[in-house]
Coordinates of C-alpha atoms and ligand atoms in Angstrom, one line a residue:
M1 CA -0.2 0.1 0.2
L2 CA 1.7 3.7 -0.9
T3 CA 1.8 5.9 2.1
P4 CA 0.3 9.0 0.9
E5 CA 3.7 10.5 0.5
V6 CA 4.1 8.5 -2.7
R7 CA 0.8 9.2 -4.3
K8 CA 1.9 12.9 -4.4
M9 CA 5.3 14.1 -4.1
W10 CA 4.9 16.6 -1.8
G11 CA 2.3 16.8 1.5
G12 CA 4.8 16.8 4.4
R13 CA 4.2 20.7 5.1
F14 CA 0.5 20.0 5.1
E15 CA -2.2 19.1 7.6
G16 CA -5.4 18.6 5.0
S17 CA -5.1 17.8 1.0
L18 CA -6.7 19.1 -2.0
S19 CA -10.2 19.7 -1.9
P20 CA -12.1 17.4 -4.4
E21 CA -12.6 20.4 -6.6
A22 CA -9.0 21.4 -6.2
Q23 CA -8.2 18.3 -7.1
A24 CA -10.1 17.8 -10.6
Y25 CA -8.9 21.1 -11.4
S26 CA -5.7 21.2 -11.3
F27 CA -4.2 17.3 -11.8
S28 CA -3.0 17.2 -15.5
L29 CA -2.3 13.5 -16.0
Q30 CA -5.0 13.6 -18.8
H31 CA -2.9 15.6 -20.6
D32 CA 0.9 15.1 -19.8
V33 CA 0.4 10.9 -19.9
R34 CA 1.6 11.7 -23.3
L35 CA 4.9 12.2 -21.8
W36 CA 5.1 8.8 -20.4
K37 CA 8.0 7.8 -22.7
Q38 CA 9.9 11.1 -22.0
E39 CA 9.8 10.8 -18.5
L40 CA 11.0 7.2 -18.1
Q41 CA 13.9 8.3 -20.6
A42 CA 14.8 11.2 -18.6
S43 CA 14.9 9.3 -15.3
A44 CA 16.9 6.5 -16.7
A45 CA 19.3 8.9 -18.0
H46 CA 18.9 10.7 -14.1
A47 CA 19.7 7.4 -12.4
R48 CA 22.8 6.2 -14.9
M49 CA 24.4 9.5 -14.3
M50 CA 23.9 9.4 -10.5
G51 CA 25.5 6.2 -10.9
I52 CA 28.2 7.5 -12.8
T53 CA 28.9 10.4 -10.5
G54 CA 28.4 8.3 -6.8
M55 CA 25.1 9.9 -5.8
L56 CA 23.9 6.2 -6.2
S57 CA 25.5 3.1 -6.0
P58 CA 25.9 1.3 -9.4
H59 CA 23.8 -1.3 -8.1
E60 CA 21.1 0.9 -7.2
A61 CA 21.3 2.8 -10.3
N62 CA 20.9 -0.5 -12.4
R63 CA 18.2 -1.6 -10.4
I64 CA 16.2 1.6 -10.9
V65 CA 16.8 1.5 -14.6
D66 CA 15.6 -2.1 -15.0
A67 CA 12.4 -0.9 -13.1
L68 CA 12.1 1.9 -15.3
L69 CA 12.6 -0.7 -18.4
E70 CA 9.7 -2.8 -17.1
I71 CA 7.5 0.1 -16.5
H72 CA 7.9 0.6 -20.1
A73 CA 7.0 -2.6 -21.2
E74 CA 4.3 -2.8 -18.9
I75 CA 2.5 0.7 -20.3
E76 CA 3.4 -0.5 -23.8
E77 CA 1.9 -4.1 -23.3
G78 CA -0.8 -2.2 -21.4
E79 CA 0.0 -4.0 -18.5
W80 CA -0.7 -0.7 -16.3
L81 CA -1.4 2.3 -17.1
P82 CA -0.8 5.6 -15.2
L83 CA -4.3 6.2 -13.5
E84 CA -6.3 9.6 -12.8
E85 CA -5.7 9.7 -9.7
Y86 CA -2.2 11.1 -9.7
E87 CA -1.2 14.9 -9.9
D88 CA 0.8 14.2 -12.8
I89 CA 3.0 11.3 -14.6
H90 CA 5.8 12.3 -13.1
T91 CA 4.0 11.3 -9.5
A92 CA 2.4 8.5 -11.4
I93 CA 5.5 6.9 -12.8
E94 CA 7.4 7.6 -9.1
A95 CA 4.9 5.8 -7.4
R96 CA 4.9 2.8 -10.1
L97 CA 8.8 2.7 -9.2
Y98 CA 8.0 2.5 -6.0
E99 CA 5.6 -0.2 -5.9
K100 CA 8.6 -2.2 -7.8
I101 CA 11.5 -1.7 -5.5
G102 CA 10.6 0.3 -2.3
A103 CA 12.2 3.3 -0.8
L104 CA 15.1 3.4 -3.0
A105 CA 12.9 5.1 -5.8
G106 CA 12.9 7.7 -3.3
K107 CA 16.0 8.7 -4.1
L108 CA 15.8 9.3 -8.1
H109 CA 14.4 12.5 -7.2
T110 CA 17.6 13.4 -5.6
G111 CA 18.5 17.2 -7.6
R112 CA 15.7 17.5 -10.0
S113 CA 12.1 18.7 -9.7
R114 CA 9.2 18.6 -12.3
N115 CA 9.7 22.1 -13.1
D116 CA 13.1 20.8 -15.0
L117 CA 11.6 17.4 -15.8
V118 CA 8.4 18.8 -17.4
A119 CA 10.5 21.4 -19.7
T120 CA 12.8 18.8 -20.7
E121 CA 10.4 16.2 -21.7
V122 CA 7.8 18.6 -23.4
R123 CA 11.2 19.3 -25.4
M124 CA 11.8 15.6 -26.2
W125 CA 8.6 14.9 -27.0
L126 CA 8.0 18.1 -29.2
R127 CA 11.2 16.7 -31.3
E128 CA 9.8 13.1 -31.6
R129 CA 6.5 14.5 -33.4
T130 CA 8.7 16.7 -35.6
T131 CA 9.6 13.7 -37.2
N132 CA 6.0 13.1 -38.4
L133 CA 5.2 16.7 -39.1
A134 CA 8.5 17.3 -40.9
R135 CA 7.5 14.2 -43.2
A136 CA 4.0 15.2 -43.6
L137 CA 5.2 18.7 -44.9
L138 CA 8.1 17.0 -47.0
E139 CA 5.4 14.8 -48.8
L140 CA 3.0 17.8 -49.1
C141 CA 6.1 19.7 -50.9
Q142 CA 6.6 16.4 -53.3
R143 CA 3.4 16.2 -54.1
L144 CA 3.3 19.6 -55.1
M145 CA 6.2 19.8 -57.4
Q146 CA 4.7 16.6 -58.7
L147 CA 1.9 18.3 -60.1
A148 CA 3.4 21.2 -61.0
E149 CA 5.6 19.4 -62.8
Q150 CA 3.0 17.7 -65.0
H151 CA 1.3 21.3 -65.2
T152 CA 3.9 23.4 -66.5
E153 CA 1.8 24.1 -69.8
T154 CA -1.8 23.7 -68.5
L155 CA -3.1 27.4 -68.3
M156 CA -5.5 29.2 -66.0
P157 CA -6.0 33.1 -65.3
G158 CA -3.7 34.6 -62.9
L159 CA -5.8 36.8 -60.4
T160 CA -5.7 40.1 -58.9
H161 CA -8.1 40.9 -56.4
Q162 CA -10.4 38.0 -57.4
Q163 CA -10.2 39.7 -61.1
H164 CA -8.4 37.9 -64.7
A165 CA -4.9 39.9 -64.2
Q166 CA -2.6 37.2 -66.6
P167 CA -2.4 34.1 -67.8
V168 CA -0.3 32.2 -66.2
T169 CA 0.3 28.4 -65.4
L170 CA -1.2 25.6 -62.6
G171 CA 2.2 24.3 -62.2
H172 CA 3.2 28.4 -61.5
H173 CA 0.2 28.6 -59.2
L174 CA 1.2 25.3 -57.2
M175 CA 4.8 26.2 -57.0
A176 CA 3.7 29.5 -55.3
H177 CA 1.9 27.3 -52.4
C178 CA 4.7 24.9 -52.3
W179 CA 7.0 27.7 -51.6
A180 CA 5.3 28.8 -48.3
F181 CA 5.1 25.4 -47.3
I182 CA 8.9 25.4 -47.9
R183 CA 9.4 27.5 -45.7
D184 CA 6.9 26.5 -43.0
L185 CA 9.8 23.0 -43.1
S186 CA 12.3 25.7 -42.7
R187 CA 11.1 27.3 -39.5
L188 CA 10.4 24.1 -38.0
A189 CA 14.1 23.6 -38.5
H190 CA 14.9 26.7 -36.8
A191 CA 12.6 26.7 -33.9
G192 CA 14.1 22.8 -33.6
D193 CA 17.5 24.2 -33.2
R194 CA 16.2 26.7 -30.8
M195 CA 14.8 24.2 -28.7
N196 CA 17.1 21.8 -28.5
L197 CA 18.6 22.7 -25.2
C198 CA 18.4 20.5 -21.9
P199 CA 17.0 21.9 -19.2
L200 CA 18.0 19.2 -16.8
G201 CA 20.2 20.2 -13.8
A202 CA 18.0 23.1 -13.6
G203 CA 15.9 21.8 -11.1
A204 CA 13.3 24.1 -9.1
L205 CA 15.1 27.3 -10.2
A206 CA 18.2 27.5 -8.3
G207 CA 20.2 24.5 -9.9
T208 CA 21.5 22.1 -7.2
S209 CA 24.4 21.4 -4.9
F210 CA 24.5 17.5 -5.7
P211 CA 27.1 16.4 -8.7
I212 CA 24.8 16.4 -11.7
D213 CA 26.6 15.9 -14.9
R214 CA 24.1 18.3 -17.1
E215 CA 26.8 17.3 -20.3
L216 CA 25.7 13.9 -19.9
L217 CA 22.5 14.7 -19.2
A218 CA 22.3 16.7 -22.1
A219 CA 24.0 14.3 -24.5
E220 CA 22.4 11.0 -23.2
L221 CA 18.7 13.0 -24.2
G222 CA 19.9 13.4 -27.7
F223 CA 19.9 17.7 -26.8
A224 CA 22.5 19.8 -28.3
M225 CA 23.5 21.0 -25.3
P226 CA 23.0 22.3 -21.1
A227 CA 20.4 25.1 -20.8
P228 CA 22.5 27.9 -19.8
N229 CA 20.3 29.1 -17.1
S230 CA 19.4 27.2 -14.5
I231 CA 16.2 30.1 -14.1
D232 CA 15.1 30.4 -17.7
A233 CA 15.7 26.5 -18.3
V234 CA 12.5 25.7 -16.4
A235 CA 10.3 29.5 -17.2
D236 CA 11.1 29.2 -20.9
R237 CA 8.5 28.5 -23.0
D238 CA 9.5 30.5 -26.4
F239 CA 9.6 26.9 -27.7
V240 CA 6.1 25.9 -27.6
A241 CA 5.1 29.7 -28.7
E242 CA 7.3 29.1 -31.8
Y243 CA 6.1 26.0 -32.7
L244 CA 3.0 27.1 -32.4
F245 CA 3.1 29.6 -34.6
V246 CA 4.8 27.6 -37.0
C247 CA 2.0 25.4 -37.1
A248 CA -0.4 28.5 -36.9
L249 CA 1.0 29.8 -40.4
L250 CA 1.2 26.4 -41.6
M251 CA -2.5 26.1 -41.1
V252 CA -3.2 29.3 -42.7
H253 CA -1.1 28.1 -45.5
L254 CA -2.9 25.1 -45.8
S255 CA -6.5 27.2 -45.4
R256 CA -5.4 29.4 -48.4
L257 CA -5.2 26.4 -51.0
A258 CA -8.2 25.0 -49.0
Q259 CA -10.1 28.1 -50.2
E260 CA -8.7 27.7 -53.6
L261 CA -10.0 24.3 -53.5
I262 CA -13.4 25.0 -52.3
L263 CA -13.9 28.0 -55.2
W264 CA -11.9 25.7 -58.1
S265 CA -14.7 23.1 -57.5
T266 CA -17.3 24.9 -57.9
P267 CA -19.6 25.1 -60.7
E268 CA -18.6 28.5 -61.7
Y269 CA -14.7 27.5 -61.7
G270 CA -15.2 23.8 -62.7
Y271 CA -11.3 23.7 -62.7
V272 CA -11.2 20.7 -60.1
E273 CA -13.4 17.9 -59.0
L274 CA -12.5 16.5 -56.1
S275 CA -12.7 13.1 -55.4
D276 CA -15.5 10.9 -53.6
E277 CA -12.8 10.1 -50.6
H278 CA -12.8 14.4 -49.6
T279 CA -16.3 14.9 -50.5
T280 CA -19.4 14.8 -48.5
G281 CA -23.5 14.4 -49.9
S282 CA -26.0 16.3 -48.7
S283 CA -29.0 14.8 -46.6
L284 CA -31.2 16.8 -48.1
M285 CA -30.1 17.7 -51.6
P286 CA -29.3 14.4 -53.2
Q287 CA -27.6 16.1 -56.4
K288 CA -25.0 17.9 -53.6
K289 CA -21.1 17.4 -53.7
N290 CA -19.5 19.6 -51.2
P291 CA -15.8 19.9 -50.4
D292 CA -16.1 19.4 -46.8
I293 CA -12.3 18.2 -45.9
A294 CA -11.1 21.5 -47.6
E295 CA -13.4 23.3 -45.6
L296 CA -12.6 21.6 -42.3
I297 CA -8.8 22.0 -43.2
R298 CA -9.5 25.6 -43.7
G299 CA -11.9 25.9 -40.6
R300 CA -9.2 24.0 -38.1
S301 CA -6.7 27.1 -38.8
A302 CA -9.0 28.8 -36.5
L303 CA -8.0 26.3 -33.7
A304 CA -4.1 26.6 -34.6
I305 CA -4.4 30.7 -34.5
G306 CA -6.4 30.5 -31.3
N307 CA -3.9 28.4 -29.3
L308 CA -0.9 30.4 -30.5
T309 CA -2.5 33.2 -29.5
S310 CA -3.3 31.2 -26.0
I311 CA 0.6 30.4 -25.7
L312 CA 1.6 33.9 -26.0
A313 CA -1.3 35.2 -23.5
L314 CA -0.3 32.4 -20.9
L315 CA 3.3 33.9 -21.1
K316 CA 2.1 37.5 -21.3
G317 CA 3.4 39.1 -17.5
L318 CA 4.3 35.9 -16.3
P319 CA 7.6 36.5 -13.4
L320 CA 9.9 34.2 -13.5
A321 CA 10.6 31.5 -13.0
Y322 CA 8.2 27.9 -12.9
N323 CA 4.3 28.9 -12.7
R324 CA 1.4 26.4 -12.2
D325 CA 0.3 28.5 -15.6
L326 CA 3.2 26.9 -17.8
Q327 CA 1.3 23.5 -17.0
D328 CA -1.9 25.0 -19.5
D329 CA 1.0 25.2 -22.4
K330 CA 0.6 21.3 -22.9
P331 CA -3.1 21.1 -24.1
L332 CA -2.4 23.8 -26.6
L333 CA 0.6 22.1 -28.2
F334 CA -1.0 18.4 -28.1
A335 CA -4.1 19.6 -29.9
T336 CA -2.8 21.6 -32.2
L337 CA -0.3 19.7 -33.4
D338 CA -3.2 16.3 -33.5
T339 CA -4.9 19.0 -36.2
V340 CA -2.2 19.8 -37.9
V341 CA -0.4 16.3 -39.1
P342 CA -3.6 15.3 -40.3
S343 CA -4.6 18.5 -42.0
I344 CA -1.4 18.7 -44.2
R345 CA -2.0 14.6 -44.8
L346 CA -5.3 15.4 -45.6
M347 CA -4.2 18.0 -48.1
S348 CA -1.8 15.9 -50.1
E349 CA -4.5 13.2 -50.4
M350 CA -6.9 15.1 -51.7
L351 CA -4.3 17.0 -54.3
E352 CA -3.2 13.4 -55.2
K353 CA -7.1 12.5 -56.0
A354 CA -8.4 15.3 -57.6
H355 CA -9.2 15.6 -61.4
W356 CA -8.2 18.3 -63.0
R357 CA -10.3 20.2 -65.5
V358 CA -7.4 21.7 -67.9
E359 CA -9.7 22.2 -70.5
R360 CA -12.3 24.9 -67.9
M361 CA -8.8 26.8 -66.8
R362 CA -8.1 27.3 -70.4
A363 CA -11.7 28.2 -71.5
A364 CA -11.7 30.6 -69.0
L365 CA -9.0 32.8 -70.9
R366 CA -11.1 33.4 -73.5
G367 CA -12.3 36.9 -73.9
D368 CA -11.3 37.5 -70.9
F369 CA -9.0 40.6 -71.6
S370 CA -6.0 39.0 -69.3
T371 CA -3.7 39.6 -72.2
A372 CA -4.0 43.2 -72.9
T373 CA -0.8 43.5 -70.8
E374 CA 0.7 42.0 -74.2
L375 CA -0.6 44.8 -76.6
A376 CA 0.7 47.5 -74.2
D377 CA 4.0 45.9 -74.0
Y378 CA 4.1 45.2 -77.9
L379 CA 3.7 49.4 -78.3
V380 CA 6.7 49.7 -75.9
R381 CA 8.5 47.2 -77.9
K382 CA 7.8 50.2 -80.5
G383 CA 9.2 52.8 -78.5
V384 CA 5.8 53.9 -76.8
P385 CA 6.2 54.8 -73.5
F386 CA 5.0 52.5 -71.1
R387 CA 2.1 55.3 -69.5
E388 CA 0.8 56.3 -72.8
A389 CA 0.7 52.3 -74.7
H390 CA -1.3 51.9 -71.1
Q391 CA -3.8 54.3 -71.7
I392 CA -4.2 53.5 -75.5
V393 CA -5.4 49.2 -74.8
G394 CA -7.0 50.9 -72.2
Q395 CA -9.2 52.3 -74.7
I396 CA -9.4 49.6 -77.0
V397 CA -10.4 47.3 -73.6
R398 CA -13.3 50.1 -73.4
E399 CA -14.1 49.6 -77.1
C400 CA -14.6 46.2 -77.2
I401 CA -16.6 46.0 -74.1
Q402 CA -19.0 49.1 -75.7
R403 CA -19.4 46.7 -78.6
G404 CA -19.3 43.3 -77.1
I405 CA -16.5 41.5 -78.6
T406 CA -12.9 40.2 -77.3
L407 CA -9.7 41.0 -77.6
E408 CA -9.6 38.1 -79.6
D409 CA -12.0 39.9 -82.5
L410 CA -9.8 42.5 -82.6
T411 CA -8.6 43.3 -86.6
V412 CA -5.4 45.6 -87.2
E413 CA -7.3 48.0 -89.0
M414 CA -9.2 48.1 -85.5
L415 CA -5.8 48.1 -83.7
Q416 CA -4.5 50.9 -85.7
R417 CA -7.0 53.3 -85.5
H418 CA -5.6 53.5 -81.7
H419 CA -1.9 53.9 -82.5
G420 CA -0.2 54.2 -86.0
R421 CA 2.7 52.2 -84.5
F422 CA 0.5 48.4 -84.6
E423 CA 0.7 46.1 -87.0
A424 CA 0.1 42.6 -88.4
D425 CA 1.9 40.8 -85.6
A426 CA 0.4 42.8 -83.2
L427 CA -2.8 40.2 -83.1
E428 CA -0.2 37.2 -82.1
A429 CA 0.7 39.7 -79.0
I430 CA -2.7 38.7 -77.7
D431 CA -2.4 34.5 -77.4
P432 CA -2.2 33.4 -74.0
E433 CA 0.3 30.4 -75.1
R434 CA 2.4 33.1 -76.4
A435 CA 2.2 35.5 -73.1
V436 CA 3.2 32.5 -71.0
C437 CA 5.8 31.1 -72.8
A438 CA 7.1 34.7 -73.1
R439 CA 7.8 35.3 -69.6
S440 CA 10.7 32.4 -69.1
L441 CA 12.9 34.9 -66.6
L442 CA 14.0 34.0 -63.7
G443 CA 10.6 32.9 -61.6
G444 CA 8.5 33.4 -64.2
T445 CA 5.3 31.4 -65.3
A446 CA 6.9 30.0 -68.8
P447 CA 7.2 26.4 -68.3
E448 CA 11.1 26.1 -68.9
A449 CA 11.2 29.0 -65.8
V450 CA 9.0 26.7 -63.8
L451 CA 10.5 23.3 -64.6
K452 CA 13.9 25.4 -63.2
Q453 CA 12.0 26.8 -60.5
I454 CA 11.5 22.9 -59.2
E455 CA 15.1 22.1 -59.3
Q456 CA 15.5 25.0 -57.2
A457 CA 12.8 24.2 -54.8
K458 CA 14.5 20.6 -55.0
S459 CA 17.4 21.7 -53.3
W460 CA 16.2 23.8 -50.9
L461 CA 14.1 21.0 -50.0
G462 CA 17.7 18.9 -49.3
V463 CA 19.2 21.7 -47.6
I464 CA 16.2 21.8 -45.0
E465 CA 16.5 17.9 -44.6
H466 CA 19.8 17.8 -43.7
Q467 CA 19.2 20.7 -40.6
L468 CA 16.7 18.4 -39.8
N469 CA 18.1 15.3 -39.6
E470 CA 21.0 16.7 -37.7
L471 CA 18.5 17.8 -35.0
L472 CA 16.0 14.7 -35.3
N473 CA 18.8 12.0 -35.5
P474 CA 22.2 13.4 -33.5
N475 CA 23.9 10.5 -33.3
Ligands
LIG501 N1 2.2 19.3 -14.1 C1 3.3 20.3 -14.1 C2 3.4 20.9 -15.2 O1 3.1 20.3 -16.1 C3 4.5 20.2 -13.4 C4 5.3 20.6 -12.6 C5 4.7 20.8 -11.4 N2 5.4 21.5 -10.7 C6 5.1 22.2 -9.4 N3 6.1 22.7 -8.4 N4 3.5 22.4 -9.3 O2 3.9 21.9 -15.4

């Protein structure tokens, strides 16, 4: 039977105990149970280190490490699970250790605190989850690059202000989304670098007088180095805020792409048909095919933005060092990561399974005046100042609209009435294929430029992948 002192980690100075309501309000096991593996790893590293520095005999250290391994197996096999009655995962595991090895369990907590433990374990958990997140993002980028490669010659109207602006290629447009995700991946790698310092040894806040080898602990647990300041080590949650920012921005990027898929799958656009796997019907209207998954991705960006705002609010004005407020970083982090990874995966899947109706995109360029700029540029090449050329072509567009015709209906004679420099080849300028192919400069929408851009994206991704590998697989 466990003594009350073991069921919780404190109690000696108290006569009474927490009210049931206060207990329910403050216990965090339902959230931090997710840190069980990290709790066991950090504890085993601590025990081994204690054996090396003489804080425990080698025999004691081995007994603790073996018992921790047993607990690991028990949890993995579902034989024992931390129960709700414990305050948090640290308390639950220590109590289980006590059940296994008795009073020796009480030596493990020498020179450490839940404050440095939790700050360490959240970092470790996040590092592990970064692998999944990074893989999902990388796959999304690869999917977009693959689609872009298939659509370097698929023309569509490029928009500004939601109005037809100039023709672009679908490949170019998809790569624009891809670059945003490449930046997200790079932000993830950099945030990971800053997070990768080990708080263990900071104790509650002031460090410890026991011979704790912080370098050894950091190395054992895969960190780049020990955190340099014991107060900062337990009070800092910048890494949580940074991750939540990276996730929020990433979800915002996903929401922009989702919104385009939603628009493009309307009958008005008809650029894309989403697969049955990612759409739903209506309980009332038999004809409906709704883009629910894209809508949910768009909508769930709200949760990521909200959680970013919450962590900033949680930290605002919080005095150093540890305060219990910090316990509530975890639900925010967990819920965000739980949302972001499936959102990315589903977006990749949706892009893969979508049917792209390229003829509809091409048709949308007919009669849409989106090559009017080409006519102005034509005059510029003949020596007319751009401002004047712009004015003249504006008048041509106005005349077309008044007469109910399009640029394609223009004749050379009509053009010449507006400016004497127009010649027969001016009519070729308004061809969208030609307009697109002419934009072969670096970063342009011409097929060859988009292919170069894809190569560039691949090499950037290679560099980021390398950075991430160093972070995630340090040894
Ligand atoms: N459950 C706590 C948290 O997640 C662990 C640290 C508790 N420390 C304390 N002094 N109450 O933040």
